[in-house]
CSV table of C-alpha atoms in Angstrom, one decimal:
chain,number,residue,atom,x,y,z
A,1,UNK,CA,0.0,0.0,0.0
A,2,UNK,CA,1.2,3.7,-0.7
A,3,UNK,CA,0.3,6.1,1.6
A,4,UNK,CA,0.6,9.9,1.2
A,5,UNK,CA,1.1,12.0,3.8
A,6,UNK,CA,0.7,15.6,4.0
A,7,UNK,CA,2.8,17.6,6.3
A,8,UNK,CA,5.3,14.4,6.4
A,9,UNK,CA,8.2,17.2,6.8
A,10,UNK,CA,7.0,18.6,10.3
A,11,UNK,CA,7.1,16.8,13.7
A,12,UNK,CA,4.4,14.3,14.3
A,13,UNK,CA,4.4,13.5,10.4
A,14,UNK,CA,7.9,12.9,9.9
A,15,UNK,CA,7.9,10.3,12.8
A,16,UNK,CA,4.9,8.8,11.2
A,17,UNK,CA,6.0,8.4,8.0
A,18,UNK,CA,9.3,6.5,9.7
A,19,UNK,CA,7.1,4.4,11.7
A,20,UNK,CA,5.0,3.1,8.4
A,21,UNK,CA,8.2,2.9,6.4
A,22,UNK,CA,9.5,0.3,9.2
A,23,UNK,CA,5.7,-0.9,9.1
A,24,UNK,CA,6.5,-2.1,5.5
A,25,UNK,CA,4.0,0.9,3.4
A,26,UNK,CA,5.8,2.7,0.8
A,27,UNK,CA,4.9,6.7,1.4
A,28,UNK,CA,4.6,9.8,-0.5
A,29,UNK,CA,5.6,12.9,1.5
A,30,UNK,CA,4.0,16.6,0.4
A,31,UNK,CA,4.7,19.5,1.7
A,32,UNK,CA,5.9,23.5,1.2
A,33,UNK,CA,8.2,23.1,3.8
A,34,UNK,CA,6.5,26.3,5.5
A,35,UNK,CA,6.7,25.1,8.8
A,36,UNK,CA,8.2,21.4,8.2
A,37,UNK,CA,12.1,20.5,7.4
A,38,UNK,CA,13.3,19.0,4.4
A,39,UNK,CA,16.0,17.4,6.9
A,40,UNK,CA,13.4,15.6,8.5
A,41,UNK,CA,11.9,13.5,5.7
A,42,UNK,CA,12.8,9.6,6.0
A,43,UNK,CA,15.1,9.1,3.0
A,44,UNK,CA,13.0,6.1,2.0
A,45,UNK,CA,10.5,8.3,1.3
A,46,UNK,CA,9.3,10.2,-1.8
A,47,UNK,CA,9.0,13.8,-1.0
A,48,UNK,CA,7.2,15.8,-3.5
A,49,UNK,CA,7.2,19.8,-2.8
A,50,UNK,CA,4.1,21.7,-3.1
A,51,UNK,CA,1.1,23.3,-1.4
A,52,UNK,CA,-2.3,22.3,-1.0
A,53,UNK,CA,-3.6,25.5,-1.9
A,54,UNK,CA,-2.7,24.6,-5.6
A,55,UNK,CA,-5.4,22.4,-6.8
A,56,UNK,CA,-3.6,21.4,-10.4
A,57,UNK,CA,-0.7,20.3,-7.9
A,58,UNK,CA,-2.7,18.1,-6.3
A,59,UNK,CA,-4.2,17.0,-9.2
A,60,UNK,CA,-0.9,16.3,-10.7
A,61,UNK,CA,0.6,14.4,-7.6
A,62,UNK,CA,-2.2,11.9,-7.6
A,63,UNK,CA,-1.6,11.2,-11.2
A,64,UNK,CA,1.6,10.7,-10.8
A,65,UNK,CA,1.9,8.7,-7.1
A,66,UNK,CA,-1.3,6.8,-7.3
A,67,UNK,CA,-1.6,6.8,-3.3
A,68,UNK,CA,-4.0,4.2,-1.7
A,69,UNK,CA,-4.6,6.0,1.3
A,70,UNK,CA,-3.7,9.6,2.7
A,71,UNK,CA,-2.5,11.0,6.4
A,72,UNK,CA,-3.4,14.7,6.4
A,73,UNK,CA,-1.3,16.3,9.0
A,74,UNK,CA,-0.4,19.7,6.9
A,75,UNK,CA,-2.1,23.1,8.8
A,76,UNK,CA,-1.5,26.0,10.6
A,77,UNK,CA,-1.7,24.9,14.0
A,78,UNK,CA,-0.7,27.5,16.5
A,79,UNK,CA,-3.9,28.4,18.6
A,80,UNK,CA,-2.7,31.6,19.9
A,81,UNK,CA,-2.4,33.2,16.2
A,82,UNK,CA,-5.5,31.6,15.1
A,83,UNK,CA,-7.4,33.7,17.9
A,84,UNK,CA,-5.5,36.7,16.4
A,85,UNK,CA,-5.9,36.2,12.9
A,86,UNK,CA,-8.9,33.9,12.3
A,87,UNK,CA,-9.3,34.3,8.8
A,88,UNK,CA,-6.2,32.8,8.2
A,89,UNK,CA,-7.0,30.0,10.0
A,90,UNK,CA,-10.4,29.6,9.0
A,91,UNK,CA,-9.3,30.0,5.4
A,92,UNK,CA,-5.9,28.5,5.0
A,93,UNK,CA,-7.0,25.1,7.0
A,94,UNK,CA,-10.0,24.6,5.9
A,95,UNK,CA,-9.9,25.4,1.9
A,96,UNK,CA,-6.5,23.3,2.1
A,97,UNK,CA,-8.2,20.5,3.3
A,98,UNK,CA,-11.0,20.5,1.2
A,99,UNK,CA,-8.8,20.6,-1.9
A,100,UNK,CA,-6.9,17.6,-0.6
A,101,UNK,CA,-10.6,15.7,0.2
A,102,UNK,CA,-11.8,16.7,-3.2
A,103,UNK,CA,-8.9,15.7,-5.3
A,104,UNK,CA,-9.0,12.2,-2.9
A,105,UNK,CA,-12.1,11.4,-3.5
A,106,UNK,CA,-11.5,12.5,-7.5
A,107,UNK,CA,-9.3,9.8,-7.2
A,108,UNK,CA,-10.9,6.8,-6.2
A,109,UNK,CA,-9.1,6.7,-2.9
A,110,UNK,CA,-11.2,5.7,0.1
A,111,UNK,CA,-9.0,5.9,2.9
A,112,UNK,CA,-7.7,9.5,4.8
A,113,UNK,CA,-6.3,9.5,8.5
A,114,UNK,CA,-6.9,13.0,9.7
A,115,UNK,CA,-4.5,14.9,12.5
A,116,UNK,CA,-7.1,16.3,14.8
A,117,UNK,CA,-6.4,17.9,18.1
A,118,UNK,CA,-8.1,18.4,21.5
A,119,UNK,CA,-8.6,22.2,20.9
A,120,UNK,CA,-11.8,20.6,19.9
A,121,UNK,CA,-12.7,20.8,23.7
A,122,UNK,CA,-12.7,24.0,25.2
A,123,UNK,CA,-14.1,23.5,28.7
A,124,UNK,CA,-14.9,19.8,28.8
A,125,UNK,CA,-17.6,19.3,31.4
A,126,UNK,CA,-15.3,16.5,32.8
A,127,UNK,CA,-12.1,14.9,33.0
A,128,UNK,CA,-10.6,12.7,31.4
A,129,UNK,CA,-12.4,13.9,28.0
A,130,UNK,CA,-13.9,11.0,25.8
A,131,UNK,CA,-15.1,11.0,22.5
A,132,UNK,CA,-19.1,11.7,24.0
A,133,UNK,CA,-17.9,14.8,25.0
A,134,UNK,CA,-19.7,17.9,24.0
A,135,UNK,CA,-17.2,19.3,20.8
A,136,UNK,CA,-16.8,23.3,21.7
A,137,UNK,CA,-13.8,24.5,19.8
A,138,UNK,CA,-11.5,26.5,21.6
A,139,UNK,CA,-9.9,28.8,19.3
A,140,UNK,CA,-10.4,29.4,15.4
A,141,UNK,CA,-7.5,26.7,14.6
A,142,UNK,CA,-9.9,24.0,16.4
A,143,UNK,CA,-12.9,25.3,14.6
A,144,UNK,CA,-11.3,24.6,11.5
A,145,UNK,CA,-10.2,20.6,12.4
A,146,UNK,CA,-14.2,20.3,13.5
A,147,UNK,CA,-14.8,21.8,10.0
A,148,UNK,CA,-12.9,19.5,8.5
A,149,UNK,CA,-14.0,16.4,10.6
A,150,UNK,CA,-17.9,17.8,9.5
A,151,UNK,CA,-16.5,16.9,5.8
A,152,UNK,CA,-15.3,14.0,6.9
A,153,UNK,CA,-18.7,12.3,8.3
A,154,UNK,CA,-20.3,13.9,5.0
A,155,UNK,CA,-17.8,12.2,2.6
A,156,UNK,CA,-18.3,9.5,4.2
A,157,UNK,CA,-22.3,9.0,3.9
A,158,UNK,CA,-21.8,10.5,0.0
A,159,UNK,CA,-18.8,8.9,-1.6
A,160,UNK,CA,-18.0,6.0,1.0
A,161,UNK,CA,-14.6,7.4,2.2
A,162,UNK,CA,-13.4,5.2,5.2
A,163,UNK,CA,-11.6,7.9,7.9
A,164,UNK,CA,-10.3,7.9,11.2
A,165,UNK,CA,-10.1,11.2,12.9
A,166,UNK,CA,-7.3,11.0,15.8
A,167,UNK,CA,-7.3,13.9,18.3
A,168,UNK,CA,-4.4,14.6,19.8
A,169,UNK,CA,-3.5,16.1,23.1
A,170,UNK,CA,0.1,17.4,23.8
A,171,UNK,CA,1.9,15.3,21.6
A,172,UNK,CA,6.1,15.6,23.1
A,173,UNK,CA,9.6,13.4,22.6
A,174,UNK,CA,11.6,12.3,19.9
A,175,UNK,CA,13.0,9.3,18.2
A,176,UNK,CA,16.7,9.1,17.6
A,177,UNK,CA,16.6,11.1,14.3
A,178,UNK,CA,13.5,12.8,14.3
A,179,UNK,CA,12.3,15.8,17.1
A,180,UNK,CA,10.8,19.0,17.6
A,181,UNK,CA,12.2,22.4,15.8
A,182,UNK,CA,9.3,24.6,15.6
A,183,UNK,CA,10.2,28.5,14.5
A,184,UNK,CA,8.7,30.0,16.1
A,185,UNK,CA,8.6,27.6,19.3
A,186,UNK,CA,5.1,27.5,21.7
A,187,UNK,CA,5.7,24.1,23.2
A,188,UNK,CA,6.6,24.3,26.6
A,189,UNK,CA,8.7,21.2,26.7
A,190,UNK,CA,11.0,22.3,23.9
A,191,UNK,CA,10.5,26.0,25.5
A,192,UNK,CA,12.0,24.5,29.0
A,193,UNK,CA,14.6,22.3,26.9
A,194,UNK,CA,15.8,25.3,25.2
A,195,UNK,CA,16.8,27.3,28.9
A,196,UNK,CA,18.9,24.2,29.5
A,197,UNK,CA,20.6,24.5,26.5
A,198,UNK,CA,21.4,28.0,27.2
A,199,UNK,CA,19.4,29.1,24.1
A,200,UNK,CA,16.4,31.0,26.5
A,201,UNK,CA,17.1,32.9,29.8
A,202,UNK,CA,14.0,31.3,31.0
A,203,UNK,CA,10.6,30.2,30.9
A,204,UNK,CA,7.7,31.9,31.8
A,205,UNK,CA,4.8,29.9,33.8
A,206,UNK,CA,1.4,31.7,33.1
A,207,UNK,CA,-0.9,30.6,36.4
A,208,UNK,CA,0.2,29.3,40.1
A,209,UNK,CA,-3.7,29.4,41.3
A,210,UNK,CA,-5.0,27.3,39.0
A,211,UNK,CA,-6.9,24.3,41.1
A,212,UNK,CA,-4.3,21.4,40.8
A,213,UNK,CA,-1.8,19.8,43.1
A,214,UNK,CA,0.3,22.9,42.6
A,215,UNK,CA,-1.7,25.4,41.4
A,216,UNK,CA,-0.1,25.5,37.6
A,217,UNK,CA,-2.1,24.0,34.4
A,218,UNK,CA,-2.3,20.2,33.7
A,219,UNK,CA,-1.7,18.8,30.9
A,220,UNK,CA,-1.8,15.0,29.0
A,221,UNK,CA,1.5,14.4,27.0
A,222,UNK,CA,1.7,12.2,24.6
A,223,UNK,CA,5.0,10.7,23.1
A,224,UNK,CA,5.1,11.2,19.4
A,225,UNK,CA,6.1,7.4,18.5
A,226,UNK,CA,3.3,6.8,20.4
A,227,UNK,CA,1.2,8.6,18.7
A,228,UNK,CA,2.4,7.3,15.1
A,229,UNK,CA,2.1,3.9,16.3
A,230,UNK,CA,-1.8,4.9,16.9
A,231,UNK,CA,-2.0,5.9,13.0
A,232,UNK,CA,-0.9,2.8,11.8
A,233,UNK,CA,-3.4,1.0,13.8
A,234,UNK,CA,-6.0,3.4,12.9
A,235,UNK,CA,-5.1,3.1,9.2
A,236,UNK,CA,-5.2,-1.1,9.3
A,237,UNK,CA,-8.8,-0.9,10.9
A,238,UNK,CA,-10.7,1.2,8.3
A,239,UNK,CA,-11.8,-2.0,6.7
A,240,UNK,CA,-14.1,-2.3,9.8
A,241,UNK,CA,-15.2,1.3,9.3
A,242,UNK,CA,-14.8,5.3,10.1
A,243,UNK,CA,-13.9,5.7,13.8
A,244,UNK,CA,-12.8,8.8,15.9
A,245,UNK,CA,-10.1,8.7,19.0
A,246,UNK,CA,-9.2,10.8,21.6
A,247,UNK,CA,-5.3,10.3,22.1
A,248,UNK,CA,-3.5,11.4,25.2
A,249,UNK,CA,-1.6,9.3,28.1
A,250,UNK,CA,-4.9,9.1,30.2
A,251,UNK,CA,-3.1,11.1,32.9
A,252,UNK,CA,-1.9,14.7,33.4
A,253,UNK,CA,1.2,16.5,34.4
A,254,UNK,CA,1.5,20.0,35.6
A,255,UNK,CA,3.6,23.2,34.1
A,256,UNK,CA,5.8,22.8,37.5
A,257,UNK,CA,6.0,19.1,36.8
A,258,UNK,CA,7.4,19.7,33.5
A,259,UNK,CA,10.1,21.8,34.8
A,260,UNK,CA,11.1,19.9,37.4
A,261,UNK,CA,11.1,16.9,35.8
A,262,UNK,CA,13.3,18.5,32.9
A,263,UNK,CA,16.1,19.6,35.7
A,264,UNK,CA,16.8,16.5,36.6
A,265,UNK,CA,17.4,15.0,33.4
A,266,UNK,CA,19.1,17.9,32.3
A,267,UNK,CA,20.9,18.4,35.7
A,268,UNK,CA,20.7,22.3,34.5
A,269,UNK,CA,19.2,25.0,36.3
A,270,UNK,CA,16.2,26.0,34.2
A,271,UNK,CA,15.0,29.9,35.5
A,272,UNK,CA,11.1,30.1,35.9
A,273,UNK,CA,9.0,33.7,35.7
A,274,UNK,CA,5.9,33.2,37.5
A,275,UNK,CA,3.0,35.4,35.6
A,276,UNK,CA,-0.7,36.1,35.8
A,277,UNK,CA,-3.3,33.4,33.8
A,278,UNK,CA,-3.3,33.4,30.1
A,279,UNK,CA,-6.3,34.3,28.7
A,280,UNK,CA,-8.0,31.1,27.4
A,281,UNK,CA,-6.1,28.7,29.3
A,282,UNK,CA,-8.1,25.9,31.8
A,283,UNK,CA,-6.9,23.9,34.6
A,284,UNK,CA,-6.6,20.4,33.3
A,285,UNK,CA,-7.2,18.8,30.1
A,286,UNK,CA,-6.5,15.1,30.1
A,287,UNK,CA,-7.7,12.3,27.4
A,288,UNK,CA,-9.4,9.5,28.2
A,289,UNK,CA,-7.8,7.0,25.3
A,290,UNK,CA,-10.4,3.8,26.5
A,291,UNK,CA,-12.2,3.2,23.2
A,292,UNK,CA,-8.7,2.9,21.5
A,293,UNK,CA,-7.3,0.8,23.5
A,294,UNK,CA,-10.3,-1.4,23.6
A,295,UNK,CA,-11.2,-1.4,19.6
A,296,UNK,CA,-7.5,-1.5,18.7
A,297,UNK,CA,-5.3,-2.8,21.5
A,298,UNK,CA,-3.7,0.8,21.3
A,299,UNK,CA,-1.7,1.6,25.1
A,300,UNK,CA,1.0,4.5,25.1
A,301,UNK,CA,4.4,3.0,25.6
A,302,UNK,CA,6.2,6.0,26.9
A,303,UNK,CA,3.9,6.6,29.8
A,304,UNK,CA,6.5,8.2,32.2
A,305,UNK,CA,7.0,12.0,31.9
A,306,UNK,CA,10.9,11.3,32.3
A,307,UNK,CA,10.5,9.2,29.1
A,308,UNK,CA,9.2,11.7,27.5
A,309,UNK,CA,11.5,14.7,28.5
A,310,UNK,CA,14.5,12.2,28.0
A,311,UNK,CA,14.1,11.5,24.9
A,312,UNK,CA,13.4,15.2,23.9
A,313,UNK,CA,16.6,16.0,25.5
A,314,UNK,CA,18.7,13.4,23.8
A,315,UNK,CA,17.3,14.7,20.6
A,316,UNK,CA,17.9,18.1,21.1
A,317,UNK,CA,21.8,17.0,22.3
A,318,UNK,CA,22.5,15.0,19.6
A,319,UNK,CA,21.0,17.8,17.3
A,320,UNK,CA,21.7,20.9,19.2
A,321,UNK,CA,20.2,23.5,16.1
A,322,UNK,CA,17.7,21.4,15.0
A,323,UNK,CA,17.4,20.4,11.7
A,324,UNK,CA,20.1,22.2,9.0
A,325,UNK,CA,18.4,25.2,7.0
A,326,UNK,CA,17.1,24.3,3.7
A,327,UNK,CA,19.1,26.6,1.5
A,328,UNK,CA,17.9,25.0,-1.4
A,329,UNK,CA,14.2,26.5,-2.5
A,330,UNK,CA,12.5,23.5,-3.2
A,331,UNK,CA,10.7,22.9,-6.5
A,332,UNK,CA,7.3,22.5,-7.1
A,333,UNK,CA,5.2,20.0,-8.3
């Protein structure tokens, strides 16, 4: 089976597209490199430059490839600008994706995982969050993934495309050769991993009277293998039909957590700013990951936060810049 994956240059696609080369699928990688790293694409991989804006370039890489099934992980996905300029978001996001559904479907292909996100819960009524729970987008960039998941249902009942939408929460780690190089950076692990690197003077914690343990915001990380491992499940059970998963480690860890987990594996001194709440931001948000793990024998495999921040940090050591520049504009389809 060839898959093409969208986005396979940024950081949760370019560890799935190494985890289904290893799984034996051969895999088409497109993407304009906007936010994603040429560096960062498995070698076994095709990679085919261009931007889902351009219908006649998606028309042309379908001709071409011949994909069996797509993974659509290419959007803008910062929730902070999204709030600030919606349109963007709420244009960019969803047009791109319909192009890419349109042009699927053109196709004959009847297979698409979609990258979805727990933005889709603003201010879940409780925690963990299943899939029953009441979908209130948090932010324009949220809006536009249920946009796109509304298609999804639609395409389904119209044209018989077979989905899985998989919502993430924090996703964090690395593999050996693959990690996380955002420009610019909003992730707080990478943010805290970046003081002990000397690259930051510190990190600023927004919130100490939130009510948790220690009064800062709780979060579910999620280690990005597992994650990847999730879409290859996901991808072998469309047979049996569409599906939607909430994917998170089923527990939480606070901002101070983070830090202070990340000094001792570092065994740096990491400086901490203590500031008011950030508009927008609640307590805890943790996933509830049951029906995975029950329909597909899905279980996170890096459960530990210290997993987690370790193998961050041995990423980030062994590739202290990130991924090399691209100085090469690449050409497009």
């Amino acid at each position: 089976m060839k898959v093409l994956v969208t986005g396979g240059a940024g950081y949760i696609g370019s560890v799935v597209v190494e985890q289904i080369i290893a799984a034996g699928y051969a895999v088409v990688v497109f993407d304009n490199l906007s936010q994603g790293h040429r560096a960062a694409v498995h070698p076994a991989a095709e990679f085919v430059a261009g931007d889902l804006g351009d219908p006649d370039a998606l028309e042309r890489l379908f001709s071409m490839h011949q994909p069996n099934a797509v993974m659509h992980f290419a959007a803008r996905s910062l929730v902070s600008e999204s709030i600030e300029r919606p349109f963007l978001y709420l244009g960019d996001n969803v047009t791109n994706g319909f192009n890419l559904l349109r042009t699927t479907l053109e196709h004959g292909v009847r297979r698409f995982i979609f990258s979805s996100t727990a933005n889709l819960f603003d201010r879940p009524a409780c925690v963990p969050i299943d899939e029953e729970a009441a979908i209130i987008p948090g932010s324009p960039y949220g809006e536009s993934k249920f946009i796109l998941e509304r298609m999804l249902h639609w395409f389904e009942r119209t044209h018989g495309l077979r989905y899985a939408c998989l919502r993430y929460f924090n996703a964090a780690g690395a593999t050996a050769e693959r990690g996380e190089h955002h420009e610019p950076e909003t992730h707080l692990i990478p943010l805290v991993l970046a003081v002990a690197q000397g690259k930051r003077a510190g990190v600023t914690v927004f919130g100490t009277d939130y009510p948790t343990p220690d009064g800062t915001c709780v979060r579910d990380y999620i280690h990005v293998s597992d994650l990847a491992s999730a879409h290859i499940r996901a991808l072998e059970a469309l047979e049996k039909g569409s599906r939607f998963y909430n994917l998170g480690n089923g527990r939480g860890f606070s901002v101070q957590e983070v830090i202070d987990t990340a000094r001792a594996i570092t065994g740096r001194s990491i400086a901490v700013t203590y500031g008011p709440r950030r508009a927008g931001d609640v307590a805890t948000l943790v996933a509830g990951s049951d029906r995975i793990q029950r329909e597909l024998g899905w279980r996170p495999q890096f459960s530990q936060l210290s997993d987690i921040i370790a193998s961050a940090w041995a990423w980030h050591q062994q590739f202290p810049k990130g991924y090399p520049q691209d100085f090469v504009t690449p050409s497009f389809i």
